[in-house]
Tab-separated table of C-alpha atoms and ligand atoms in Angstrom:
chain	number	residue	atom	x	y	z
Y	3	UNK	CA	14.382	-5.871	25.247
Y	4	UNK	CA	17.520	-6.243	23.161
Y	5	UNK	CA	16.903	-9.528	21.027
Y	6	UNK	CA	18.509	-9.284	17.403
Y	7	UNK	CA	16.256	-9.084	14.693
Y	8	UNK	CA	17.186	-9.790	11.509
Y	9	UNK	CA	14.716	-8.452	8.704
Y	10	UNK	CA	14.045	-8.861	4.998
Y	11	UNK	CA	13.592	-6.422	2.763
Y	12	UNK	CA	14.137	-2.337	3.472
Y	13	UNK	CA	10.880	-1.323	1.921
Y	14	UNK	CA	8.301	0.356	3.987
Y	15	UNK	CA	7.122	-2.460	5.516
Y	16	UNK	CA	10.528	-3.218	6.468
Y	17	UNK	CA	11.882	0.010	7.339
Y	18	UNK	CA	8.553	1.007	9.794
Y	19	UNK	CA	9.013	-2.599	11.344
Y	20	UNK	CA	12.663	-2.178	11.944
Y	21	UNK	CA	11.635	1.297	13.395
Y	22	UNK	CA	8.894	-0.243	15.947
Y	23	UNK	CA	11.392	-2.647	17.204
Y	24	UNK	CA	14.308	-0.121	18.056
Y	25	UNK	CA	12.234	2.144	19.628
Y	26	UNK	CA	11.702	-0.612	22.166
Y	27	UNK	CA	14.802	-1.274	22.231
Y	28	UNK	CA	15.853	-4.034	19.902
Y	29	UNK	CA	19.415	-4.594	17.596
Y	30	UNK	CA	18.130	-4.823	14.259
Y	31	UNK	CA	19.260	-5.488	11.220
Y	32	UNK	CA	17.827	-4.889	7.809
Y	33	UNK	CA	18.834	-6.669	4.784
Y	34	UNK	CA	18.296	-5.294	0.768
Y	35	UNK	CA	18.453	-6.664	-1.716
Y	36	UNK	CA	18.817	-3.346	-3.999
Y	37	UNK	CA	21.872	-1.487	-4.472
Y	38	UNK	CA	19.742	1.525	-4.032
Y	39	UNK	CA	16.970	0.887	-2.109
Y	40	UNK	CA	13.524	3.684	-2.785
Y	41	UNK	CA	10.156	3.880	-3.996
Y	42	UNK	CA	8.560	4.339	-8.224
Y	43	UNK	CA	7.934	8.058	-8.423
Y	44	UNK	CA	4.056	7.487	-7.441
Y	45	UNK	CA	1.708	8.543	-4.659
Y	46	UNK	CA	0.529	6.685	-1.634
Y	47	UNK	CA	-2.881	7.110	0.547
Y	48	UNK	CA	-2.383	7.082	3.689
Y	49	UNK	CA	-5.762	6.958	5.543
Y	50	UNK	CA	-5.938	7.388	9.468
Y	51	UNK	CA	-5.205	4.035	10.497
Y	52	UNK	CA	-1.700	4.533	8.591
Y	53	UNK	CA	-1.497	7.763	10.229
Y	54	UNK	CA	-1.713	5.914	13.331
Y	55	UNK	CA	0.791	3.748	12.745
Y	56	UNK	CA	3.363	6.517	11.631
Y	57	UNK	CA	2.208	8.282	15.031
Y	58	UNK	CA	3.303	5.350	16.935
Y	59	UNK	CA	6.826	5.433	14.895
Y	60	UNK	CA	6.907	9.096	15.735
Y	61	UNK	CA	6.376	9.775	12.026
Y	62	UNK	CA	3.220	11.430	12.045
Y	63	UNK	CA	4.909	15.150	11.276
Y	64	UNK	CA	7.008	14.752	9.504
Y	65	UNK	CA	5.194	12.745	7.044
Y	66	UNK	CA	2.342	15.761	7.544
Y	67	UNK	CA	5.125	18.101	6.596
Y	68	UNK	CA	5.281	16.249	2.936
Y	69	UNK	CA	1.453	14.956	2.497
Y	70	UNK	CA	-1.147	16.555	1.169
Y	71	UNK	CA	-4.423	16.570	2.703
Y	72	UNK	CA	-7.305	15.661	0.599
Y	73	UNK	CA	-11.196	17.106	1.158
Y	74	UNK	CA	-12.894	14.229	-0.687
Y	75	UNK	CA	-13.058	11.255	-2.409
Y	76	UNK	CA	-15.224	11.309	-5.463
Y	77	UNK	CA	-16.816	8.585	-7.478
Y	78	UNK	CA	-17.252	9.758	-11.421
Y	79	UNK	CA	-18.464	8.412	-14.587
Y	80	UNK	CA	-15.845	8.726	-17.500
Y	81	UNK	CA	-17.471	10.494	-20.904
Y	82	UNK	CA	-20.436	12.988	-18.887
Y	83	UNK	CA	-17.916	13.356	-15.815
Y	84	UNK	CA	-20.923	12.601	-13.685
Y	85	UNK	CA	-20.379	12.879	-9.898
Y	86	UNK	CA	-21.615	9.126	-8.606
Y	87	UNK	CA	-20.294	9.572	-5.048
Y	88	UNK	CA	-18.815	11.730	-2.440
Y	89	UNK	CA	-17.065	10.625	0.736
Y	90	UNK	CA	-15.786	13.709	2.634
Y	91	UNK	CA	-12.038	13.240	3.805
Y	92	UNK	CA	-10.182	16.360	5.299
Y	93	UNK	CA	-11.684	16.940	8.830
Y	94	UNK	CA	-14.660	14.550	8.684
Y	95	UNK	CA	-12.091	11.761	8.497
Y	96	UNK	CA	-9.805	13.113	10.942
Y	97	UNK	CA	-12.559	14.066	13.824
Y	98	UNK	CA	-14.251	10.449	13.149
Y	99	UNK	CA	-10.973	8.125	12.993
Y	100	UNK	CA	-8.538	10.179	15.391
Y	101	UNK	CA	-5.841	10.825	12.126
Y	102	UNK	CA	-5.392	12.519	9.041
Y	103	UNK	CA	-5.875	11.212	5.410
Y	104	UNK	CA	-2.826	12.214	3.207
Y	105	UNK	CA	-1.938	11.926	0.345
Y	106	UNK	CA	2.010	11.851	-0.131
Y	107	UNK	CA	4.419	10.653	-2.924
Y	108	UNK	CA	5.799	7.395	-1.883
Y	109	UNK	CA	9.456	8.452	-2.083
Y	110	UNK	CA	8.512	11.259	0.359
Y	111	UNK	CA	7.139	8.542	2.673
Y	112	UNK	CA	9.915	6.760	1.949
Y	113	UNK	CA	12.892	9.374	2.874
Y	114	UNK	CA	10.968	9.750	6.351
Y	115	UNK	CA	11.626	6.133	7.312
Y	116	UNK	CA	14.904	5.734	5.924
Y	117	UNK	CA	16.284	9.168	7.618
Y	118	UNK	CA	14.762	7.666	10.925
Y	119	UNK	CA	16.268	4.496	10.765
Y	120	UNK	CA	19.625	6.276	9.537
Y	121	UNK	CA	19.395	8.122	12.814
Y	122	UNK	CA	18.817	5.361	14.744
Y	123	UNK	CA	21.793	3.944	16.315
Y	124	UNK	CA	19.971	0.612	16.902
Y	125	UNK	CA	19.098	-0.130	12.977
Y	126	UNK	CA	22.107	-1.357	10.385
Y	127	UNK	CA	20.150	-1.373	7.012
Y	128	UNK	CA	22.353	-3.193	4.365
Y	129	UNK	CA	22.144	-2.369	1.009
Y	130	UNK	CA	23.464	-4.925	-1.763
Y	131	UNK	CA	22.244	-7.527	0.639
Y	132	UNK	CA	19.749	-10.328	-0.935
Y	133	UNK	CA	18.151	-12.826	1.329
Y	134	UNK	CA	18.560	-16.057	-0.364
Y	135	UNK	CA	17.721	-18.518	2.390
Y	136	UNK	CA	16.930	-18.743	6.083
Y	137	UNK	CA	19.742	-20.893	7.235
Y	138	UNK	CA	20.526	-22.636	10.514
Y	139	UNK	CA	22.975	-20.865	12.616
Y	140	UNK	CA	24.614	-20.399	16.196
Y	141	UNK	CA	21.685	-18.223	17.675
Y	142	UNK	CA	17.659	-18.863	17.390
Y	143	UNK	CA	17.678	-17.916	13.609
Y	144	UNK	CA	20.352	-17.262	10.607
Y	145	UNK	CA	19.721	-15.845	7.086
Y	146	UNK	CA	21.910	-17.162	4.116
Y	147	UNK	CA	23.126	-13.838	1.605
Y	148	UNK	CA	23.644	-13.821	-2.130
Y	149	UNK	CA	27.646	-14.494	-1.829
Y	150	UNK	CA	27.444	-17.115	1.206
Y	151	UNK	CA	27.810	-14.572	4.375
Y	152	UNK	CA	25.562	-15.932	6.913
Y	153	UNK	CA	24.336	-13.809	10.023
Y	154	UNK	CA	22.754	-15.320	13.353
Y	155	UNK	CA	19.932	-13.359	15.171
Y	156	UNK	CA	16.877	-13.810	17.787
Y	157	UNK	CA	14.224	-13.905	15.010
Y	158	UNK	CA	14.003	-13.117	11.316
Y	159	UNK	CA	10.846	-11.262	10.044
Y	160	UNK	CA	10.429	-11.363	6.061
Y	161	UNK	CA	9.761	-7.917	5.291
Y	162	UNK	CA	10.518	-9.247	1.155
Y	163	UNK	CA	7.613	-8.397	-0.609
Y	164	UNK	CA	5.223	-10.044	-2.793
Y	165	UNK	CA	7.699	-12.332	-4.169
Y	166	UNK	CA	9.217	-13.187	-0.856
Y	167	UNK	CA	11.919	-15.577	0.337
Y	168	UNK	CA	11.712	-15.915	3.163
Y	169	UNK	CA	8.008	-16.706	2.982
Y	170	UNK	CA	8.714	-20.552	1.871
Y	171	UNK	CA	9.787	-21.255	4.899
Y	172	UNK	CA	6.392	-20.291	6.847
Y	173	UNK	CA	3.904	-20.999	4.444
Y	174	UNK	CA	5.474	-23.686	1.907
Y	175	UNK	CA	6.212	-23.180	-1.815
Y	176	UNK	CA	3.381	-20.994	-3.070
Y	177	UNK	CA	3.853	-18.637	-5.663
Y	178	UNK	CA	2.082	-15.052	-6.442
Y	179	UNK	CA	-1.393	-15.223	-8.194
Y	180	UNK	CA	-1.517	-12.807	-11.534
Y	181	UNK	CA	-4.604	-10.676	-10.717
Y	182	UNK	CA	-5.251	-10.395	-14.402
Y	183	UNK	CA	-4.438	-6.682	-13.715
Y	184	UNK	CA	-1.876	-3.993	-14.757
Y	185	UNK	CA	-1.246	-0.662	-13.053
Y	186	UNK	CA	-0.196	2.007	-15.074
Y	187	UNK	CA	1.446	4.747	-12.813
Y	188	UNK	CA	2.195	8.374	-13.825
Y	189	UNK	CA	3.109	12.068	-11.832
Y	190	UNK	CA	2.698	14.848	-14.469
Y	191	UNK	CA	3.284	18.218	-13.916
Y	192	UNK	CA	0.826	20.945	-12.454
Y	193	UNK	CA	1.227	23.924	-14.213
Y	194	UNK	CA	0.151	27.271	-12.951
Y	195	UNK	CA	-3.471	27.881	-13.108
Y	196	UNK	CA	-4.187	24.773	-13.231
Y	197	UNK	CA	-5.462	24.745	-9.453
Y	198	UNK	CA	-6.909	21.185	-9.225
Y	199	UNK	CA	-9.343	20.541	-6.490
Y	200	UNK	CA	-7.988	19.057	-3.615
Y	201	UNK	CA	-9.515	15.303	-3.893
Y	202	UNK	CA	-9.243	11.915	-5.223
Y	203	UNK	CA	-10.998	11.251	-8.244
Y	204	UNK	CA	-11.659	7.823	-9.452
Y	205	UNK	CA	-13.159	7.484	-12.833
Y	206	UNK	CA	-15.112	4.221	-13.200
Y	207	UNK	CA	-14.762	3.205	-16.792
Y	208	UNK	CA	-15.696	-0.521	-18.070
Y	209	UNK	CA	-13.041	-3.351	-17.365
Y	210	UNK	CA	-10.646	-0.024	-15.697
Y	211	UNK	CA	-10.521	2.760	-13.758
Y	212	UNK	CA	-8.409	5.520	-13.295
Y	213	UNK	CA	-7.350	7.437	-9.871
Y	214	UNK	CA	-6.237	11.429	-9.842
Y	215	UNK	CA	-4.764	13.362	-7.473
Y	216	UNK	CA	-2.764	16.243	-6.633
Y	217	UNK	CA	0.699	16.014	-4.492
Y	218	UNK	CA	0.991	19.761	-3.919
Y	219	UNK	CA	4.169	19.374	-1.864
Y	220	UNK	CA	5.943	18.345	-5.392
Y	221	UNK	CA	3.541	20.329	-7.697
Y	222	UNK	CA	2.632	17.440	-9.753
Y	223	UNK	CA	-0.504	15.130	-9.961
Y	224	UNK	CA	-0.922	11.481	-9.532
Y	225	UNK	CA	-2.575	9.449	-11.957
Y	226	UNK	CA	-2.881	5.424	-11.354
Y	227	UNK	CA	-4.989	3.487	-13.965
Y	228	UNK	CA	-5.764	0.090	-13.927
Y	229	UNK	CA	-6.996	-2.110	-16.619
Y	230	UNK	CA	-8.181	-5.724	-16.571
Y	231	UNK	CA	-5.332	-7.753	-19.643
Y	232	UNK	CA	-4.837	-11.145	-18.948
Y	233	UNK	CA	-1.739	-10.867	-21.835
Y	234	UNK	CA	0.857	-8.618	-19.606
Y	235	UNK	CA	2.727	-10.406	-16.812
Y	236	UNK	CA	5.584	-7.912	-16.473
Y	237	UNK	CA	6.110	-7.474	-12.612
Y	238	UNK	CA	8.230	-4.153	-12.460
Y	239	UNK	CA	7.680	-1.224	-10.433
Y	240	UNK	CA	9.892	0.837	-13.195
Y	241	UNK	CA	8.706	-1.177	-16.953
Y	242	UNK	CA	8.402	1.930	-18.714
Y	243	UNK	CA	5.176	2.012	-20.700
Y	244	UNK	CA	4.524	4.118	-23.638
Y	245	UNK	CA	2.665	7.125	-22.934
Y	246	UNK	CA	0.467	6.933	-26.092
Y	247	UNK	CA	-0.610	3.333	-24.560
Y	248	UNK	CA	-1.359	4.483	-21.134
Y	249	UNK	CA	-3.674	7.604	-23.296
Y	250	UNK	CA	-5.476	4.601	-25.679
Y	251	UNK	CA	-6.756	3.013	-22.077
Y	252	UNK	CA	-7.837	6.562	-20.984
Y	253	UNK	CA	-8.095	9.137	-23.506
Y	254	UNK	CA	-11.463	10.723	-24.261
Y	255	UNK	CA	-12.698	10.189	-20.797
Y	256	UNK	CA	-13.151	13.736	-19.440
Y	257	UNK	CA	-11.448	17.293	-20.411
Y	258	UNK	CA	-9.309	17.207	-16.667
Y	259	UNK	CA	-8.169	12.850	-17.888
Y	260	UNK	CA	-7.071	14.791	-21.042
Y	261	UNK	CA	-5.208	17.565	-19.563
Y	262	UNK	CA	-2.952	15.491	-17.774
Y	263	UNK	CA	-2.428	12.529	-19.920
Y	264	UNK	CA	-1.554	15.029	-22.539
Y	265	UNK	CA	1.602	15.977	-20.091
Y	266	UNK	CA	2.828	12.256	-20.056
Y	267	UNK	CA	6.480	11.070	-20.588
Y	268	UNK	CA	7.192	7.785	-19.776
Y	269	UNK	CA	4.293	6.560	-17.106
Y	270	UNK	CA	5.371	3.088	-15.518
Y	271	UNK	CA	3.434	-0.167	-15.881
Y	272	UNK	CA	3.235	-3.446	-14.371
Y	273	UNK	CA	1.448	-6.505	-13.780
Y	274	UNK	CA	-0.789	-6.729	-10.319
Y	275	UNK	CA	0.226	-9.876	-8.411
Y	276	UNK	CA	-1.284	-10.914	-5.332
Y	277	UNK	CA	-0.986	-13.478	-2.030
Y	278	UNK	CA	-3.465	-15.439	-0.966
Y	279	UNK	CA	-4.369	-14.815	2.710
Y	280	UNK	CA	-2.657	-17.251	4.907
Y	281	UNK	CA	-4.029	-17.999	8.175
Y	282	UNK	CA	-0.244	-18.996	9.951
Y	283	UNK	CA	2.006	-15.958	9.749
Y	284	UNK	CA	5.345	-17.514	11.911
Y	285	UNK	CA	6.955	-20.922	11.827
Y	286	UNK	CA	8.881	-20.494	15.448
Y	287	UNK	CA	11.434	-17.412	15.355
Y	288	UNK	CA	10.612	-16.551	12.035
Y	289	UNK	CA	7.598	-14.266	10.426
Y	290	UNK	CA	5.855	-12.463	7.355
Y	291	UNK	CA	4.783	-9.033	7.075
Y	292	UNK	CA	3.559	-6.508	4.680
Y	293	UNK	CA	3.134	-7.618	0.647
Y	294	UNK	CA	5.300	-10.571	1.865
Y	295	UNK	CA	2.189	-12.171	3.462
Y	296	UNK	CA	-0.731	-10.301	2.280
Y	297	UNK	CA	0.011	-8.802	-0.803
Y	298	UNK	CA	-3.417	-7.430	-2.522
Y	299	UNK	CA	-4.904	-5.217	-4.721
Y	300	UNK	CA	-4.901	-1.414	-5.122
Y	301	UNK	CA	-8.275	-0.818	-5.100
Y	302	UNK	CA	-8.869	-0.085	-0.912
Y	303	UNK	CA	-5.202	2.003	-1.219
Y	304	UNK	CA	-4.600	-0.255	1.992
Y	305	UNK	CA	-1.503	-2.275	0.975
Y	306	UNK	CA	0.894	-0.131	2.698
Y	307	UNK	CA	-1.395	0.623	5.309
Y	308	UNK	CA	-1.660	-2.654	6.356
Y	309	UNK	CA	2.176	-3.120	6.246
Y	310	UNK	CA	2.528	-0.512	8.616
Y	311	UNK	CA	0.035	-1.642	11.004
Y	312	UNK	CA	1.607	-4.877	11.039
Y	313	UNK	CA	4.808	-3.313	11.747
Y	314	UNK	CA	2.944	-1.666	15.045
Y	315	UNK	CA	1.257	-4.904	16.176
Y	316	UNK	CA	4.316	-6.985	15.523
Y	317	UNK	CA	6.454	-4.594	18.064
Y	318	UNK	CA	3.818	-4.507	20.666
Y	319	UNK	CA	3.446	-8.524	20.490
Y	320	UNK	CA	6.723	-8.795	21.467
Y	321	UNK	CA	7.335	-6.278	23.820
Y	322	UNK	CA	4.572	-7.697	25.835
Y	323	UNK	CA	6.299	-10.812	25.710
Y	324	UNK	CA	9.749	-10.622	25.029
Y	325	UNK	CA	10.671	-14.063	27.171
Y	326	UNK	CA	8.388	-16.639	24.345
Y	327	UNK	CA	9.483	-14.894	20.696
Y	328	UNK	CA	7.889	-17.677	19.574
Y	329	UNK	CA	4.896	-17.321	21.473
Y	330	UNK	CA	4.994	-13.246	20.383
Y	331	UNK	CA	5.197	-13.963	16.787
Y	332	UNK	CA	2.234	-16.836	16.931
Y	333	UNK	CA	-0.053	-13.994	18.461
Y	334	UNK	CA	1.200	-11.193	15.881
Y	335	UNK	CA	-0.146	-13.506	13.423
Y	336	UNK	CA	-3.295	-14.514	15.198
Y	337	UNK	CA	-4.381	-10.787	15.746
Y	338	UNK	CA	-3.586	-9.903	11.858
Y	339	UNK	CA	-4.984	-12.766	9.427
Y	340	UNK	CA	-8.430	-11.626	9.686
Y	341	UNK	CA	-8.319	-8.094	9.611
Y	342	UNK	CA	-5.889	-8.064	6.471
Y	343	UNK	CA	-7.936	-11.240	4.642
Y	344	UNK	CA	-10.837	-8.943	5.301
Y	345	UNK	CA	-8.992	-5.751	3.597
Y	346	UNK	CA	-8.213	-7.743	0.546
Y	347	UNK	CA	-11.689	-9.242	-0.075
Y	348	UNK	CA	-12.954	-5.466	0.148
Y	349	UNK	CA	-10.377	-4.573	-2.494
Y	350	UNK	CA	-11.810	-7.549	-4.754
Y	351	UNK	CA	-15.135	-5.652	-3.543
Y	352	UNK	CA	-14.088	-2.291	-5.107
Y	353	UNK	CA	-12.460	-3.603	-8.058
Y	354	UNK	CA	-15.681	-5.099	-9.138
Y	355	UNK	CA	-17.755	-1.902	-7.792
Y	356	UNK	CA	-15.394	0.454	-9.836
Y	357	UNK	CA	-14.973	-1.862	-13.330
Y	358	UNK	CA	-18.688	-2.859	-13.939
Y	359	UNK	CA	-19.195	-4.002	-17.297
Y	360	UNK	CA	-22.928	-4.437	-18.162
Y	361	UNK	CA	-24.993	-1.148	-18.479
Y	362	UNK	CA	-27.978	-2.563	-16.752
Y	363	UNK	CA	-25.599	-3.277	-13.683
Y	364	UNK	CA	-23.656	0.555	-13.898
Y	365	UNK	CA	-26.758	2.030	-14.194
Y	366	UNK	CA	-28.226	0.031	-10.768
Y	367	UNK	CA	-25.424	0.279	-8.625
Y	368	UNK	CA	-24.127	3.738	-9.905
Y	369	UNK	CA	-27.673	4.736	-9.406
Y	370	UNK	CA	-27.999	3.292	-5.937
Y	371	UNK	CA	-24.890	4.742	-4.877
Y	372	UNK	CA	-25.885	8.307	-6.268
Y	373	UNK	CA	-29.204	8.048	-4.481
Y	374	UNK	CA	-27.425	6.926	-1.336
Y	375	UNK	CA	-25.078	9.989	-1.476
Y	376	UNK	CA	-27.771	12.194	-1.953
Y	377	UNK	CA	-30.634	10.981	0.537
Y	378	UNK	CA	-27.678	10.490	3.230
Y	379	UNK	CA	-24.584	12.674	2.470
Y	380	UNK	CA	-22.798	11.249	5.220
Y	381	UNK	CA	-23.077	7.542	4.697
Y	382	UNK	CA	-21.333	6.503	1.646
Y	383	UNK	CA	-17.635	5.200	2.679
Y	384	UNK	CA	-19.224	4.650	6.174
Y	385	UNK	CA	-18.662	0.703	5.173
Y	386	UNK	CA	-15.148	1.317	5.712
Y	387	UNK	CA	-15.117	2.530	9.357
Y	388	UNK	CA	-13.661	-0.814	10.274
Y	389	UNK	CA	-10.879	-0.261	8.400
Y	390	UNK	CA	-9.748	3.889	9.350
Y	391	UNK	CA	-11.028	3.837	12.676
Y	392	UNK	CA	-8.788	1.037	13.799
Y	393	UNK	CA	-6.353	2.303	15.769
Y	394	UNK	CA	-2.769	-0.946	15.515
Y	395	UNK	CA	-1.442	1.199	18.796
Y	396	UNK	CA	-4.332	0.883	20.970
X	2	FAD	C1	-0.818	0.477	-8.149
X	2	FAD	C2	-0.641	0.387	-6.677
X	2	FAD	C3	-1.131	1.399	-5.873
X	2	FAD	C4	-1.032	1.325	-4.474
X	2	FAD	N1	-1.520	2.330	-3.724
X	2	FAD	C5	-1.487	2.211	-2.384
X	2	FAD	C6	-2.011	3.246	-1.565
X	2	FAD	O1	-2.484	4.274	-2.051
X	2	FAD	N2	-1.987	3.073	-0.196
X	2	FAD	C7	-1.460	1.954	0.376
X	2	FAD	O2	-1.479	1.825	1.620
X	2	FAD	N3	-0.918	0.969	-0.397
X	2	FAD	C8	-0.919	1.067	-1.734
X	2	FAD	N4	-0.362	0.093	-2.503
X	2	FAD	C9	0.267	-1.082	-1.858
X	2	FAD	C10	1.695	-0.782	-1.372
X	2	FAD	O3	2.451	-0.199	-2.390
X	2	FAD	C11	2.383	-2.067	-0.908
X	2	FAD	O4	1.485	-2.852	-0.178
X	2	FAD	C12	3.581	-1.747	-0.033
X	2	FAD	O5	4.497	-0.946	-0.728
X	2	FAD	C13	4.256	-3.045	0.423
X	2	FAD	O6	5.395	-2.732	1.173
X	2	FAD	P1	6.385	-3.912	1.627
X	2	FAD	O7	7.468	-3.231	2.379
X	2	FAD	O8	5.629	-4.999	2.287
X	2	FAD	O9	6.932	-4.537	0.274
X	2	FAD	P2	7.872	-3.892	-0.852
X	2	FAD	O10	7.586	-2.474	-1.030
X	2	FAD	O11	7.757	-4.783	-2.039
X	2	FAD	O12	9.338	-3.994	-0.246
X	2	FAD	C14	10.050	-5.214	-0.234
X	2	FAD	C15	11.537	-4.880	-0.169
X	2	FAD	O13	12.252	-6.113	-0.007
X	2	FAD	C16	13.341	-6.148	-0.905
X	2	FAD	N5	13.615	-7.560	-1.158
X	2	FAD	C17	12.933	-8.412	-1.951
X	2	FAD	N6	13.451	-9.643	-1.872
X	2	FAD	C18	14.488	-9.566	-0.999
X	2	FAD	C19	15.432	-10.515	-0.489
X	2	FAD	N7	15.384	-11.797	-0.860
X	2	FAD	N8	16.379	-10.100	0.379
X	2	FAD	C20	16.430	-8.789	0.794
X	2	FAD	N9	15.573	-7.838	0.322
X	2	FAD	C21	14.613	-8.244	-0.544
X	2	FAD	C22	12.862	-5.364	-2.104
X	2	FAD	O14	13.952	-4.890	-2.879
X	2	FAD	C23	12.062	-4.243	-1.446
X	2	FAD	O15	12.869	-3.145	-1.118
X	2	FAD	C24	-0.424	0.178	-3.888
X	2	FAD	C25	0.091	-0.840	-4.700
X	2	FAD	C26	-0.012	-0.746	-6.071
X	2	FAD	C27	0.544	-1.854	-6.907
């Protein structure tokens, strides 16, 4: 195979589908928009279908060599600290889904793809390149840049994110759908003694939550918090929100919340938007991948993951057939619209499960889940085998 693939956008969607193509042999070239292309200083989970995916890329140790690797995920009430639920991670995870869960900062994850598609002599990523229209040209496809350089290739895959532009031209004008969500994001440092346990906690407060966890590899811990505000449509991965904000939403919740938030500097916010799941992925040599087609919520952790099993399926289409590109990319699509519409409703599912309002309804499903844990220690997060034991290279 040696088509030329053109993609947009050198995130990680991008960057692991530009990967999966040149190892197969492809020309490809990626185009970005940023000067200085990266990732927020935040964490990423990587659960084991992710793993797999970075396994296929040839990824898998060196990512190890920067991840952490959680025991547990725990469910917690905010105020008593109660424990709600346990899901074991660590071995459990790996011996039942064939990968490791990590837990890395994303611009660890991110060096590891750029350095391999650096060191690939079939990959061009160009920086300072926007995308601003998919354009006709001499071969199958041609993408238009900001400036008026055009360049010709076999296919095009839109690798652009939520706000895509490339996406227009497969699924019409849509736009992104406010979630009614922002994200506050936040590494502090761990200081020593401090010795946090090695898991993800999510505290469950009413109309937010808030996720903790440790990155040993850069000493620092990893706080996300989300809050349901209808009045704060800033998209930004870097909006810089005031520290004594992000402690108003949290503050008071438990000693540990305290600890860190009281190490804040300047914790980044934005607004949540999403895509709604589209059921054609290609319009003849050109697709969507990643936040491009599927963006959704954080609450599964399974945005990236999905972007990178995409990236797997999308090289395997079309190495099986690399005479109907067309045909390839139709498939790609056909195998991924369920799986990743089904990811995103059990986001919705968590966001609801993790926010509860009413105290009648926290103290039933809270309740339920506790008993659950307890009765059958191994069950809770056993509703997500569909998602970790999928394996996008089998
Ligand atoms: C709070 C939060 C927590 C999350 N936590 C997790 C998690 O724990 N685990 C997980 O798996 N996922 C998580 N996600 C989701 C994950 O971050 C995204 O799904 C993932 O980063 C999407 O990658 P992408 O490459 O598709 O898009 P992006 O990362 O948005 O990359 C798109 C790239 O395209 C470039 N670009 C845009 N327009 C153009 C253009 N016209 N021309 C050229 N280049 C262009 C951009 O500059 C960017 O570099 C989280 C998301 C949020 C908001």
């Amino acid at each position: 195979m040696s088509e030329r693939t053109l993609i947009a956008g050198a995130g990680i969607g991008g960057l692991a589908t530009a990967l999966a193509l040149a190892r197969q042999g492809a020309r490809v070239t990626v185009f970005e928009a940023r000067d200085q292309p990266g990732e927020a200083g935040a964490g990423l989970q990587l659960s084991a279908n992710a793993v797999k995916a970075l396994r296929f890329l040839g990824l898998e140790e060196a990512v190890a060599a920067r991840a952490t690797r959680p025991e547990a995920v725990e469910l917690r009430l905010p105020g008593s600290g109660r424990l709600v639920s346990r899901v074991a991670l660590g071995k459990t995870h790996e011996t039942r889904f064939g990968a490791p869960y990590f837990h890395i900062h994303r611009a660890d994850l991110y060096e590891v793809l750029a350095e391999a598609a650096d060191a690939h002599a079939g990959i061009q990523v160009m920086t300072g390149a926007r995308v601003v229209k998919v354009a006709h040209g001499k071969g199958a496809v041609a993408v238009e840049l900001e400036g008026g350089a055009t360049t010709d290739g076999d296919l095009l895959i839109g690798a652009d994110g939520v706000r895509s532009t490339v996406r227009e031209g497969v699924a019409g004008k849509d736009e992104p759908v406010f979630t009614g969500m922002v994200a506050w994001r936040a590494c502090v440092p761990i200081e020593p003694g401090d010795q946090p346990p090695q898991v993800a906690t999510v505290w469950m407060g009413r109309g937010r939550h808030l996720v903790t966890y440790p990155l040993t590899h850069r000493g620092v811990m990893n706080l996300i918090g989300v809050v349901e505000k209808s009045d704060w449509r800033e998209e930004s991965w870097s909006a810089e929100g005031a520290a004594d904000e992000m402690r108003a939403e949290f503050g008071g919740w438990h000693k540990s919340v305290d600890m860190w938030l009281s190490r804040l500097e300047t914790p980044l916010r934005w607004a949540l938007y999403e895509r709604h799941p589209l059921s054609v992925w290609s319009a003849g040599r050109v697709a969507l991948m990643g936040d491009a087609c599927h963006a959704m919520p954080p609450f599964l952790a399974q945005g990236a993951a999905m972007a990178l099993e995409d990236a797997v399926v999308l090289a395997r289409r079309i190495a099986a057939m690399p005479d109907d590109l067309t045909r390839a990319l139709r498939e790609y699509g056909e195998a991924r619209h369920e799986r990743t519409a089904k990811v995103q409703a059990a986001s919705w599912a968590n966001a609801w499960r993790f926010h509860l309002e009413s105290g009648v309804l926290r103290f039933c499903v809270y309740g339920a889940l506790g008993l659950a844990s307890r009765v059958a220690p191994g069950q809770p997060g056993r509703m997500f085998d569909w998602i970790y034991g999928y394996d996008p290279a089998a």
